[in-house]
Short mmCIF file of C-alpha atoms in Angstrom, two decimals:
data_model
loop_
_atom_site.label_atom_id
_atom_site.label_comp_id
_atom_site.label_asym_id
_atom_site.label_seq_id
_atom_site.Cartn_x
_atom_site.Cartn_y
_atom_site.Cartn_z
CA MET A 56 5.83 1.79 6.00
CA ALA A 57 1.78 2.42 6.80
CA SER A 58 0.66 4.31 10.08
CA LEU A 59 -2.93 5.91 11.14
CA CYS A 60 -2.63 8.28 13.71
CA GLY A 61 -5.60 10.23 16.06
CA ILE A 62 -5.65 13.74 16.38
CA LYS A 63 -4.55 14.68 19.89
CA ARG A 64 -7.14 17.16 22.65
CA PHE A 65 -4.80 19.49 22.34
CA LEU A 66 -5.13 20.76 18.29
CA ALA A 67 -7.39 24.22 18.46
CA PRO A 68 -11.28 22.65 16.59
CA SER A 69 -10.58 24.22 12.78
CA SER A 70 -7.06 21.78 13.16
CA LEU A 71 -6.45 18.83 10.72
CA SER A 72 -5.87 15.59 12.46
CA LEU A 73 -3.59 13.28 9.55
CA GLY A 74 -3.98 9.05 9.66
CA SER A 75 -1.00 6.86 8.43
CA HIS A 76 2.46 7.83 7.01
CA ILE A 77 3.99 6.06 4.42
CA ALA A 78 7.46 5.78 3.41
CA ARG A 79 8.03 4.80 -0.27
CA ALA A 80 10.82 5.49 -2.57
CA LEU A 81 10.35 6.87 -5.83
CA GLY A 82 12.11 6.76 -9.14
CA THR A 83 10.52 8.42 -12.17
CA SER A 84 12.75 9.56 -15.60
CA SER A 85 13.16 12.41 -17.51
CA CYS A 86 10.30 12.57 -19.73
CA ARG A 87 10.85 14.45 -23.88
CA GLN A 88 8.59 15.62 -25.71
CA ALA A 89 8.38 12.48 -29.12
CA ASN A 90 9.00 14.15 -32.48
CA SER A 91 10.76 12.88 -35.57
CA SER A 92 14.37 12.72 -34.13
CA ASP A 93 12.84 10.78 -31.49
CA GLY A 94 13.04 7.39 -30.86
CA TRP A 95 10.16 4.46 -31.02
CA LEU A 96 10.35 4.52 -26.49
CA SER A 97 9.56 8.14 -26.99
CA LYS A 98 6.67 7.83 -29.38
CA LEU A 99 4.96 4.90 -27.64
CA LEU A 100 5.10 5.87 -24.06
CA HIS A 101 3.97 9.79 -25.34
CA VAL A 102 6.24 11.67 -22.70
CA ARG A 103 5.95 15.21 -23.08
CA LYS A 104 8.62 18.02 -22.97
CA ILE A 105 9.31 20.00 -19.71
CA GLU A 106 11.79 23.15 -20.09
CA PRO A 107 13.60 23.48 -17.00
CA GLY A 108 12.88 27.37 -17.14
CA LYS A 109 14.61 30.28 -14.70
CA ASP A 110 12.94 30.20 -12.06
CA SER A 111 14.16 27.60 -9.43
CA HIS A 112 11.98 24.69 -8.54
CA SER A 113 9.95 25.80 -5.85
CA ARG A 114 8.95 28.87 -7.69
CA LEU A 115 7.66 26.91 -10.18
CA LEU A 116 5.48 24.30 -8.21
CA SER A 117 4.23 26.55 -5.27
CA ASP A 118 2.62 30.06 -5.67
CA THR A 119 2.78 31.07 -1.77
CA GLU A 120 4.99 32.24 0.59
CA VAL A 121 3.70 30.16 3.14
CA VAL A 122 6.34 27.83 5.30
CA TYR A 123 5.60 24.68 6.74
CA GLU A 124 7.16 22.17 9.17
CA LEU A 125 6.65 19.11 9.56
CA GLN A 126 8.17 17.65 13.22
CA ILE A 127 8.57 13.79 13.40
CA HIS A 128 9.06 12.10 17.37
CA ASP A 129 9.51 9.27 18.32
CA VAL A 130 8.74 8.68 21.72
CA LYS A 131 9.79 6.36 23.93
CA PRO A 132 6.85 3.95 25.16
CA ASP A 133 6.47 4.65 28.76
CA GLY A 134 7.15 8.30 28.44
CA VAL A 135 3.48 9.16 25.99
CA GLN A 136 1.51 10.55 28.67
CA PRO A 137 4.31 13.15 30.13
CA TYR A 138 5.42 13.72 26.47
CA LEU A 139 1.83 14.97 25.37
CA LYS A 140 1.26 17.01 28.67
CA GLY A 141 4.31 18.93 27.38
CA TYR A 142 3.71 19.43 24.21
CA GLU A 143 0.23 20.67 24.67
CA THR A 144 1.46 23.52 26.70
CA TYR A 145 4.35 24.04 24.79
CA CYS A 146 2.18 24.32 21.60
CA GLN A 147 -0.23 27.05 23.81
CA LEU A 148 3.11 29.09 24.49
CA LEU A 149 4.52 29.29 21.38
CA ALA A 150 1.47 30.28 20.19
CA SER A 151 0.91 33.12 22.75
CA LYS A 152 4.58 34.41 21.66
CA ALA A 153 4.58 33.88 18.36
CA PRO A 154 0.84 34.62 16.63
CA ASP A 155 2.33 34.10 12.95
CA CYS A 156 3.20 30.58 13.77
CA GLU A 157 0.14 28.27 13.10
CA LEU A 158 -0.11 25.10 14.45
CA VAL A 159 -1.70 23.06 11.28
CA GLY A 160 -1.99 19.26 13.02
CA SER A 161 -0.88 16.58 15.66
CA TRP A 162 -1.24 13.33 14.86
CA GLN A 163 -0.30 9.81 16.96
CA VAL A 164 1.01 7.28 14.71
CA VAL A 165 -1.24 4.33 14.90
CA ILE A 166 -0.09 2.02 12.57
CA GLY A 167 3.24 2.18 11.14
CA ASP A 168 6.06 3.79 13.74
CA GLN A 169 4.02 2.95 16.64
CA ASP A 170 4.79 5.72 19.75
CA GLN A 171 5.85 8.52 16.87
CA TYR A 172 4.23 10.98 17.14
CA LEU A 173 4.00 13.74 13.81
CA HIS A 174 2.93 17.27 13.96
CA ILE A 175 2.99 19.90 11.00
CA TRP A 176 3.29 24.07 11.79
CA ARG A 177 2.56 26.89 9.55
CA PHE A 178 4.22 29.76 9.21
CA LYS A 179 2.08 32.59 7.28
CA GLN A 180 4.69 34.59 6.82
CA GLY A 181 7.02 32.23 5.08
CA TRP A 182 11.14 32.53 6.05
CA ARG A 183 11.47 35.40 7.80
CA SER A 184 8.13 33.25 10.28
CA ALA A 185 9.76 30.21 10.37
CA HIS A 186 13.90 31.80 11.20
CA SER A 187 11.73 34.06 14.07
CA SER A 188 10.58 30.89 15.84
CA ILE A 189 13.81 28.95 15.45
CA HIS A 190 15.67 32.17 17.69
CA LEU A 191 12.07 32.21 19.58
CA CYS A 192 12.98 28.57 20.74
CA ASN A 193 16.59 28.73 20.73
CA THR A 194 16.29 32.34 23.50
CA ASP A 195 13.48 31.82 24.86
CA ASP A 196 13.74 30.65 28.83
CA ASP A 197 9.93 29.38 28.95
CA LEU A 198 9.88 27.44 25.51
CA VAL A 199 14.27 26.05 26.08
CA LYS A 200 12.65 24.87 29.28
CA LEU A 201 9.57 23.08 27.92
CA GLN A 202 12.71 21.38 25.63
CA THR A 203 14.50 20.17 27.62
CA ASP A 204 11.44 18.26 29.51
CA GLU A 205 10.32 16.85 26.61
CA SER A 206 13.24 15.45 25.19
CA LYS A 207 13.71 13.12 28.76
CA TYR A 208 10.59 10.97 26.80
CA LEU A 209 11.60 11.11 23.09
CA ARG A 210 14.05 8.21 20.94
CA ALA A 211 14.87 10.62 18.53
CA ARG A 212 13.56 13.32 16.83
CA GLN A 213 13.81 14.99 13.10
CA ASN A 214 12.52 17.88 11.24
CA GLN A 215 12.17 19.42 7.57
CA TYR A 216 10.33 22.90 6.22
CA MET A 217 8.19 22.64 3.62
CA LEU A 218 5.97 23.78 0.85
CA PRO A 219 2.92 23.23 -0.31
CA PHE A 220 2.50 22.49 -4.09
CA SER A 221 0.30 24.96 -5.81
CA PHE A 222 -1.85 22.70 -7.91
CA TRP A 223 -3.13 21.25 -3.95
CA GLY A 224 -3.33 24.47 -2.39
CA ASN A 225 -3.02 25.07 1.16
CA PRO A 226 -4.53 22.36 3.86
CA GLU A 227 -8.15 23.01 4.85
CA PRO A 228 -9.94 20.82 7.52
CA LYS A 229 -11.44 18.11 6.36
CA HIS A 230 -14.90 16.44 8.22
CA HIS A 231 -14.58 12.71 6.50
CA GLY A 232 -13.93 11.09 9.71
CA GLY A 233 -10.75 10.41 12.12
CA MET A 234 -8.37 8.70 8.95
CA TYR A 235 -5.73 10.69 7.27
CA GLU A 236 -3.11 9.32 5.54
CA ILE A 237 -0.06 10.71 4.24
CA ARG A 238 1.27 9.41 1.40
CA SER A 239 5.82 10.11 1.50
CA TYR A 240 8.08 9.66 -1.89
CA VAL A 241 12.07 10.57 -2.20
CA LEU A 242 12.33 11.76 -5.42
CA LYS A 243 15.04 11.37 -8.06
CA PRO A 244 17.23 14.50 -8.13
CA GLY A 245 15.89 16.07 -11.01
CA THR A 246 12.61 14.52 -11.51
CA MET A 247 10.41 17.01 -9.17
CA ILE A 248 8.79 19.23 -11.61
CA GLU A 249 7.29 15.93 -13.84
CA TRP A 250 6.13 14.58 -10.29
CA GLY A 251 3.96 17.77 -9.88
CA ASN A 252 3.26 18.15 -13.41
CA ASN A 253 1.82 14.62 -13.60
CA TRP A 254 0.16 14.88 -10.20
CA ALA A 255 -1.80 18.39 -11.33
CA ARG A 256 -3.51 16.22 -13.18
CA GLY A 257 -3.98 13.15 -11.55
CA ILE A 258 -5.28 14.97 -8.19
CA THR A 259 -8.29 15.76 -10.44
CA PHE A 260 -9.52 12.45 -9.66
CA ARG A 261 -8.89 12.58 -6.22
CA LYS A 262 -9.67 15.96 -5.48
CA ALA A 263 -12.53 14.81 -2.74
CA ASN A 264 -10.21 12.98 0.04
CA ALA A 265 -7.58 15.46 -0.81
CA VAL A 266 -5.75 17.52 1.85
CA ALA A 267 -2.58 18.31 1.63
CA GLY A 268 0.45 18.02 -1.04
CA PHE A 269 3.91 19.19 0.14
CA PHE A 270 7.41 19.10 -1.25
CA SER A 271 10.38 19.33 1.10
CA GLN A 272 13.00 23.09 0.56
CA ILE A 273 15.26 22.36 4.31
CA GLY A 274 16.39 19.10 5.63
CA GLN A 275 15.93 15.78 3.79
CA LEU A 276 15.91 17.16 0.18
CA TYR A 277 14.22 15.71 -2.62
CA MET A 278 10.92 14.17 -0.28
CA VAL A 279 7.17 14.37 -1.49
CA HIS A 280 4.38 14.23 1.02
CA HIS A 281 0.77 13.50 -0.13
CA VAL A 282 -1.91 14.25 2.38
CA TRP A 283 -5.65 12.35 1.93
CA THR A 284 -8.51 11.64 4.61
CA TYR A 285 -11.33 8.85 4.35
CA LYS A 286 -13.92 8.27 6.52
CA ASP A 287 -12.37 4.70 8.16
CA LEU A 288 -10.70 2.13 6.59
CA GLN A 289 -12.73 0.03 4.44
CA ALA A 290 -14.07 4.03 2.98
CA ARG A 291 -10.34 4.21 1.78
CA LYS A 292 -10.56 0.47 0.09
CA GLU A 293 -13.39 1.22 -2.24
CA ILE A 294 -12.29 4.75 -3.05
CA ARG A 295 -8.49 3.09 -3.95
CA GLU A 296 -10.45 0.77 -5.92
CA ASP A 297 -12.72 3.43 -7.29
CA ASN A 298 -10.22 5.49 -8.13
CA TRP A 299 -8.32 2.96 -10.72
CA ARG A 300 -11.53 2.77 -12.58
CA LYS A 301 -11.49 6.22 -13.41
CA PRO A 302 -9.69 6.94 -17.33
CA GLY A 303 -6.66 9.10 -16.29
CA TRP A 304 -6.29 7.60 -13.21
CA ASP A 305 -4.13 4.43 -14.33
CA GLU A 306 -2.05 6.23 -16.86
CA CYS A 307 -0.42 8.57 -13.67
CA VAL A 308 -0.25 6.32 -11.51
CA ALA A 309 1.85 4.23 -13.85
CA TYR A 310 3.89 7.02 -14.96
CA THR A 311 4.76 8.13 -11.38
CA GLY A 312 4.83 5.13 -9.76
CA GLY A 313 8.49 4.62 -9.71
CA SER A 314 9.51 0.78 -9.01
CA ASN A 315 6.57 -0.52 -12.14
CA GLY A 316 5.61 2.71 -14.00
CA LEU A 317 8.01 2.64 -17.18
CA GLY A 318 7.90 -1.39 -17.65
CA ARG A 319 4.24 -1.66 -16.77
CA THR A 320 3.46 1.06 -18.94
CA LEU A 321 6.06 -0.17 -21.89
CA CYS A 322 4.40 -3.85 -21.23
CA LEU A 323 0.35 -2.58 -20.86
CA GLU A 324 1.77 -0.83 -24.85
CA LEU A 325 2.91 -4.26 -25.63
CA ALA A 326 0.17 -6.05 -25.34
CA ARG A 327 -2.22 -4.36 -26.14
CA ARG A 328 -0.91 -4.51 -29.37
CA GLY A 329 -0.66 -8.04 -29.27
CA ALA A 330 2.71 -9.23 -28.20
CA ARG A 331 3.12 -12.11 -26.01
CA VAL A 332 4.90 -10.47 -23.30
CA VAL A 333 6.49 -11.84 -20.07
CA ILE A 334 6.84 -9.83 -16.92
CA ALA A 335 9.37 -10.61 -14.37
CA CYS A 336 8.34 -9.44 -10.26
CA ARG A 337 10.58 -9.68 -7.52
CA THR A 338 7.75 -10.59 -5.24
CA ARG A 339 4.11 -12.89 -5.37
CA LEU A 340 2.26 -10.57 -4.26
CA ARG A 341 3.36 -8.01 -7.01
CA ARG A 342 3.40 -10.84 -9.83
CA ASP A 343 0.00 -11.20 -9.39
CA SER A 344 -1.16 -8.24 -8.96
CA THR A 345 0.61 -7.09 -11.71
CA ALA A 346 -0.85 -9.64 -13.91
CA PHE A 347 -4.38 -9.12 -12.63
CA PHE A 348 -4.36 -5.31 -14.08
CA LEU A 349 -2.42 -6.28 -16.66
CA ARG A 350 -5.25 -9.08 -17.96
CA GLU A 351 -7.78 -6.30 -16.76
CA LYS A 352 -6.28 -3.20 -18.69
CA THR A 353 -6.08 -5.51 -22.10
CA GLY A 354 -8.61 -8.10 -22.26
CA SER A 355 -5.40 -10.51 -23.02
CA PHE A 356 -4.61 -13.76 -21.73
CA ASN A 357 -1.20 -13.65 -23.29
CA VAL A 358 0.78 -11.73 -20.57
CA ARG A 359 2.48 -13.91 -18.49
CA VAL A 360 3.78 -12.76 -14.89
CA MET A 361 6.65 -14.58 -13.54
CA TYR A 362 8.52 -14.15 -10.15
CA MET A 363 12.07 -13.35 -10.16
CA ASP A 364 14.29 -11.77 -7.03
CA LEU A 365 17.15 -10.30 -8.32
CA THR A 366 18.85 -9.72 -4.68
CA ASN A 367 19.22 -13.82 -5.05
CA LEU A 368 20.80 -14.99 -7.74
CA GLU A 369 19.04 -18.84 -7.18
CA SER A 370 15.63 -16.99 -7.92
CA VAL A 371 17.35 -15.68 -11.06
CA ARG A 372 18.68 -18.93 -12.52
CA GLU A 373 15.31 -20.69 -11.63
CA PHE A 374 13.22 -17.80 -13.65
CA ALA A 375 16.07 -17.96 -16.45
CA LYS A 376 15.69 -22.00 -16.70
CA GLU A 377 11.82 -22.32 -15.88
CA LEU A 378 11.69 -19.24 -19.22
CA ILE A 379 13.86 -21.23 -21.25
CA ALA A 380 12.19 -24.47 -21.23
CA SER A 381 8.32 -22.97 -21.68
CA GLU A 382 8.93 -20.13 -24.07
CA GLU A 383 9.83 -21.29 -27.86
CA ARG A 384 10.87 -18.01 -28.67
CA LEU A 385 12.38 -14.77 -27.28
CA ASP A 386 12.50 -11.47 -29.41
CA CYS A 387 13.19 -8.63 -27.07
CA ILE A 388 14.36 -7.95 -23.71
CA VAL A 389 13.90 -4.56 -21.68
CA ASN A 390 16.11 -4.15 -18.71
CA ASN A 391 13.75 -1.99 -16.47
CA ALA A 392 15.53 -2.79 -13.07
CA GLY A 393 16.37 0.01 -10.40
CA ASN A 394 18.45 -0.20 -7.79
CA ASN A 395 17.20 -2.90 -5.26
CA ILE A 396 19.74 -2.22 -2.67
CA ALA A 397 18.03 -2.56 0.69
CA THR A 398 20.31 -1.18 3.66
CA HIS A 399 21.02 -3.58 7.17
CA VAL A 400 22.35 -3.34 9.96
CA LEU A 401 24.79 -5.75 11.68
CA GLY A 402 23.72 -8.83 12.68
CA VAL A 403 21.51 -10.34 9.63
CA VAL A 404 21.61 -13.40 7.46
CA ARG A 405 24.13 -14.06 5.21
CA HIS A 406 21.66 -13.89 2.36
CA GLU A 407 21.15 -10.44 3.14
CA VAL A 408 24.69 -9.75 3.02
CA CYS A 409 24.75 -10.69 0.09
CA ALA A 410 22.05 -9.41 -1.99
CA ARG A 411 23.66 -6.75 -1.34
CA TYR A 412 26.08 -7.52 -3.71
CA ASN A 413 24.24 -9.21 -5.80
CA THR A 414 21.42 -6.94 -7.36
CA GLN A 415 23.54 -5.74 -9.80
CA LEU A 416 25.25 -9.03 -11.62
CA ALA A 417 22.15 -10.19 -11.72
CA LYS A 418 20.42 -8.35 -14.07
CA MET A 419 23.16 -8.45 -15.95
CA TYR A 420 23.52 -12.77 -15.57
CA VAL A 421 19.58 -13.27 -16.70
CA ARG A 422 20.60 -11.22 -19.56
CA ILE A 423 23.50 -13.61 -19.86
CA ALA A 424 21.00 -17.27 -19.28
CA ILE A 425 17.92 -16.11 -20.48
CA VAL A 426 19.64 -15.10 -24.49
CA ALA A 427 22.06 -18.12 -24.24
CA GLY A 428 18.92 -20.46 -23.64
CA CYS A 429 16.96 -19.14 -26.18
CA THR A 430 16.38 -21.87 -29.65
CA THR A 431 15.14 -18.57 -31.68
CA THR A 432 16.38 -14.71 -31.11
CA THR A 433 15.54 -11.85 -33.23
CA ARG A 434 17.12 -8.32 -32.71
CA THR A 435 13.85 -5.98 -33.35
CA LYS A 436 14.83 -2.65 -34.59
CA GLU A 437 13.91 0.92 -33.62
#
């Protein structure tokens, strides 16, 4: 989900503006240091061990007492102007009553969840300031009235409290132009330290466009928000493509990519070692981009990327049938599929409902179908 935002006029000149809001599910793996007792996969991927330590994740990942709040407001289309006017008054009044509470930035979503507005507040004295602000907003008559009036123009609203990553620092004003981007991720529980360690290295390749990085503390847990700034969409495209050509950036992104991280890294290493690699991708767009990536990185055309949607058993059968007919042998199957189950609402078509139940079954089915149909199957040792 992508969105672009414009800064609103009630912000101070030193405030920030943020752009697109992209929510993306993420899965990462546990890290272990390869040693004499580890298997070949650990040695192949050069994973390093991260000690859990005795401190909380917030202490390990953030070195400041400053706390941030992200507010997300979904506004009724016919209530935008009165909402903006009311929120401007609210910001000015809150700033006068709570000097430790500062509005960092306020944005209107342009691409993505339209009629959505994002606001980030900074509490300079940490949790003490945050608690005082909550108490003030619920007891001060003027603030309560403003919030009540604002609620008439809202469809929904939510918030969460966040801390900044120490390697990213606190957000400072940027002067690149009118476009900002927020990329939001939901991590697997227990992987926040791994995420921070990998991005502490990866951020060095994109420092010029980095604005801020946060992780949630109260509200929806295991969420990460990265904030970037670009002059325009064309500049964003060119900068992102240029980053992929920098040595080291692709490894960081591949490792923290979630849906194709370890799988793509493993296939990349196998292809570099001269193996014939066949990869199944659940969308045709991902199939084409993965094929281009692997061939560009390895210089090998002995890489085949095929389409297979695990949520559709018919797609799995077609994949198995085509693979058996075109490949002479199969030595190893790597099952790196994650839980590809989407949420649906009432009234969806029959196929979408079935997709929720087919996913796990399809993973087993593809192994049975392919192995049963192959003329040569060789068992490999570690």
